[in-house]
mmCIF file with all atom_site columns, C-alpha atoms in Angstrom:
data_model
loop_
_atom_site.group_PDB
_atom_site.id
_atom_site.type_symbol
_atom_site.label_atom_id
_atom_site.label_alt_id
_atom_site.label_comp_id
_atom_site.label_asym_id
_atom_site.label_entity_id
_atom_site.label_seq_id
_atom_site.pdbx_PDB_ins_code
_atom_site.Cartn_x
_atom_site.Cartn_y
_atom_site.Cartn_z
_atom_site.occupancy
_atom_site.B_iso_or_equiv
_atom_site.pdbx_formal_charge
_atom_site.auth_seq_id
_atom_site.auth_comp_id
_atom_site.auth_asym_id
_atom_site.auth_atom_id
_atom_site.pdbx_PDB_model_num
ATOM 1  C CA . MET X 1 1  ? 99.021  92.006  73.654  1.00 74.00 ? 1  MET X CA 1
ATOM 2  C CA . ASP X 1 2  ? 101.245 88.951  73.537  1.00 95.00 ? 2  ASP X CA 1
ATOM 3  C CA . LEU X 1 3  ? 101.786 86.520  76.410  1.00 96.00 ? 3  LEU X CA 1
ATOM 4  C CA . ILE X 1 4  ? 105.165 87.916  77.485  1.00 97.00 ? 4  ILE X CA 1
ATOM 5  C CA . SER X 1 5  ? 103.731 91.438  77.676  1.00 97.00 ? 5  SER X CA 1
ATOM 6  C CA . LYS X 1 6  ? 100.764 90.201  79.697  1.00 98.00 ? 6  LYS X CA 1
ATOM 7  C CA . LEU X 1 7  ? 103.033 88.359  82.115  1.00 98.00 ? 7  LEU X CA 1
ATOM 8  C CA . LYS X 1 8  ? 105.301 91.405  82.500  1.00 98.00 ? 8  LYS X CA 1
ATOM 9  C CA . LYS X 1 9  ? 102.294 93.601  83.251  1.00 98.00 ? 9  LYS X CA 1
ATOM 10 C CA . GLU X 1 10 ? 100.957 91.094  85.794  1.00 98.00 ? 10 GLU X CA 1
ATOM 11 C CA . CYS X 1 11 ? 104.380 90.799  87.424  1.00 98.00 ? 11 CYS X CA 1
ATOM 12 C CA . GLU X 1 12 ? 104.668 94.578  87.726  1.00 98.00 ? 12 GLU X CA 1
ATOM 13 C CA . GLU X 1 13 ? 101.157 94.984  89.145  1.00 98.00 ? 13 GLU X CA 1
ATOM 14 C CA . VAL X 1 14 ? 101.557 92.234  91.730  1.00 98.00 ? 14 VAL X CA 1
ATOM 15 C CA . GLY X 1 15 ? 105.008 93.544  92.619  1.00 98.00 ? 15 GLY X CA 1
ATOM 16 C CA . GLU X 1 16 ? 103.556 97.003  93.276  1.00 98.00 ? 16 GLU X CA 1
ATOM 17 C CA . ARG X 1 17 ? 100.789 95.536  95.456  1.00 98.00 ? 17 ARG X CA 1
ATOM 18 C CA . LEU X 1 18 ? 103.405 93.523  97.345  1.00 98.00 ? 18 LEU X CA 1
ATOM 19 C CA . ILE X 1 19 ? 105.430 96.680  98.027  1.00 98.00 ? 19 ILE X CA 1
ATOM 20 C CA . ARG X 1 20 ? 102.323 98.401  99.396  1.00 97.00 ? 20 ARG X CA 1
ATOM 21 C CA . LEU X 1 21 ? 101.477 95.399  101.564 1.00 97.00 ? 21 LEU X CA 1
ATOM 22 C CA . ASN X 1 22 ? 105.005 95.207  102.950 1.00 97.00 ? 22 ASN X CA 1
ATOM 23 C CA . ASP X 1 23 ? 104.911 98.955  103.657 1.00 96.00 ? 23 ASP X CA 1
ATOM 24 C CA . PHE X 1 24 ? 101.646 98.486  105.539 1.00 95.00 ? 24 PHE X CA 1
ATOM 25 C CA . LEU X 1 25 ? 103.089 95.609  107.556 1.00 94.00 ? 25 LEU X CA 1
ATOM 26 C CA . SER X 1 26 ? 106.297 97.472  108.381 1.00 94.00 ? 26 SER X CA 1
ATOM 27 C CA . LYS X 1 27 ? 104.377 100.465 109.775 1.00 93.00 ? 27 LYS X CA 1
ATOM 28 C CA . GLY X 1 28 ? 102.978 98.310  112.572 1.00 84.00 ? 28 GLY X CA 1
ATOM 29 C CA . GLN X 1 29 ? 99.359  99.048  111.779 1.00 80.00 ? 29 GLN X CA 1
ATOM 30 C CA . THR X 1 30 ? 96.913  97.839  114.386 1.00 88.00 ? 30 THR X CA 1
ATOM 31 C CA . VAL X 1 31 ? 95.400  94.593  113.177 1.00 94.00 ? 31 VAL X CA 1
ATOM 32 C CA . SER X 1 32 ? 94.572  91.422  115.039 1.00 95.00 ? 32 SER X CA 1
ATOM 33 C CA . ASP X 1 33 ? 97.201  88.719  115.388 1.00 94.00 ? 33 ASP X CA 1
ATOM 34 C CA . THR X 1 34 ? 95.161  86.545  113.032 1.00 97.00 ? 34 THR X CA 1
ATOM 35 C CA . GLN X 1 35 ? 94.982  89.263  110.389 1.00 96.00 ? 35 GLN X CA 1
ATOM 36 C CA . ARG X 1 36 ? 98.713  89.994  110.697 1.00 96.00 ? 36 ARG X CA 1
ATOM 37 C CA . SER X 1 37 ? 99.504  86.297  110.299 1.00 96.00 ? 37 SER X CA 1
ATOM 38 C CA . LEU X 1 38 ? 97.255  86.054  107.251 1.00 98.00 ? 38 LEU X CA 1
ATOM 39 C CA . LEU X 1 39 ? 98.743  89.206  105.712 1.00 97.00 ? 39 LEU X CA 1
ATOM 40 C CA . LEU X 1 40 ? 102.255 87.803  106.191 1.00 97.00 ? 40 LEU X CA 1
ATOM 41 C CA . ALA X 1 41 ? 101.180 84.559  104.497 1.00 98.00 ? 41 ALA X CA 1
ATOM 42 C CA . GLN X 1 42 ? 99.627  86.617  101.683 1.00 98.00 ? 42 GLN X CA 1
ATOM 43 C CA . ALA X 1 43 ? 102.854 88.594  101.240 1.00 98.00 ? 43 ALA X CA 1
ATOM 44 C CA . SER X 1 44 ? 104.839 85.369  101.054 1.00 98.00 ? 44 SER X CA 1
ATOM 45 C CA . ALA X 1 45 ? 102.482 83.923  98.430  1.00 98.00 ? 45 ALA X CA 1
ATOM 46 C CA . MET X 1 46 ? 102.616 87.136  96.405  1.00 98.00 ? 46 MET X CA 1
ATOM 47 C CA . SER X 1 47 ? 106.411 87.099  96.526  1.00 98.00 ? 47 SER X CA 1
ATOM 48 C CA . ALA X 1 48 ? 106.501 83.510  95.289  1.00 98.00 ? 48 ALA X CA 1
ATOM 49 C CA . TYR X 1 49 ? 104.044 84.423  92.508  1.00 98.00 ? 49 TYR X CA 1
ATOM 50 C CA . VAL X 1 50 ? 106.207 87.348  91.358  1.00 98.00 ? 50 VAL X CA 1
ATOM 51 C CA . GLN X 1 51 ? 109.276 85.078  91.322  1.00 98.00 ? 51 GLN X CA 1
ATOM 52 C CA . ILE X 1 52 ? 107.453 82.438  89.288  1.00 98.00 ? 52 ILE X CA 1
ATOM 53 C CA . LEU X 1 53 ? 106.214 85.030  86.808  1.00 98.00 ? 53 LEU X CA 1
ATOM 54 C CA . ALA X 1 54 ? 109.768 86.333  86.388  1.00 98.00 ? 54 ALA X CA 1
ATOM 55 C CA . ILE X 1 55 ? 111.045 82.811  85.692  1.00 98.00 ? 55 ILE X CA 1
ATOM 56 C CA . ARG X 1 56 ? 108.266 82.213  83.171  1.00 98.00 ? 56 ARG X CA 1
ATOM 57 C CA . ILE X 1 57 ? 109.033 85.496  81.412  1.00 98.00 ? 57 ILE X CA 1
ATOM 58 C CA . LYS X 1 58 ? 112.734 84.676  81.226  1.00 97.00 ? 58 LYS X CA 1
ATOM 59 C CA . ASP X 1 59 ? 112.021 81.187  79.873  1.00 97.00 ? 59 ASP X CA 1
ATOM 60 C CA . LEU X 1 60 ? 109.629 82.493  77.230  1.00 96.00 ? 60 LEU X CA 1
ATOM 61 C CA . GLU X 1 61 ? 112.069 85.185  76.148  1.00 96.00 ? 61 GLU X CA 1
ATOM 62 C CA . GLU X 1 62 ? 114.928 82.686  75.890  1.00 95.00 ? 62 GLU X CA 1
ATOM 63 C CA . HIS X 1 63 ? 113.050 79.877  74.175  1.00 92.00 ? 63 HIS X CA 1
ATOM 64 C CA . HIS X 1 64 ? 110.123 81.433  72.383  1.00 81.00 ? 64 HIS X CA 1
ATOM 65 C CA . GLY X 1 65 ? 110.903 85.088  72.023  1.00 62.00 ? 65 GLY X CA 1
#
């Protein structure tokens, strides 16, 4: 599997986990304030990671693909 394919797979997997996390957070599940804050920070980091992966994929496809 080449690098672009690996990055696309990673982006898709993390994106799916992010959707599930956001669904969990939106349902108002009972968690402590600390856990909720940490989960929100985790969701933000995952979102940034997905965006960075997408930029990397685009750059590789345009310049090396």
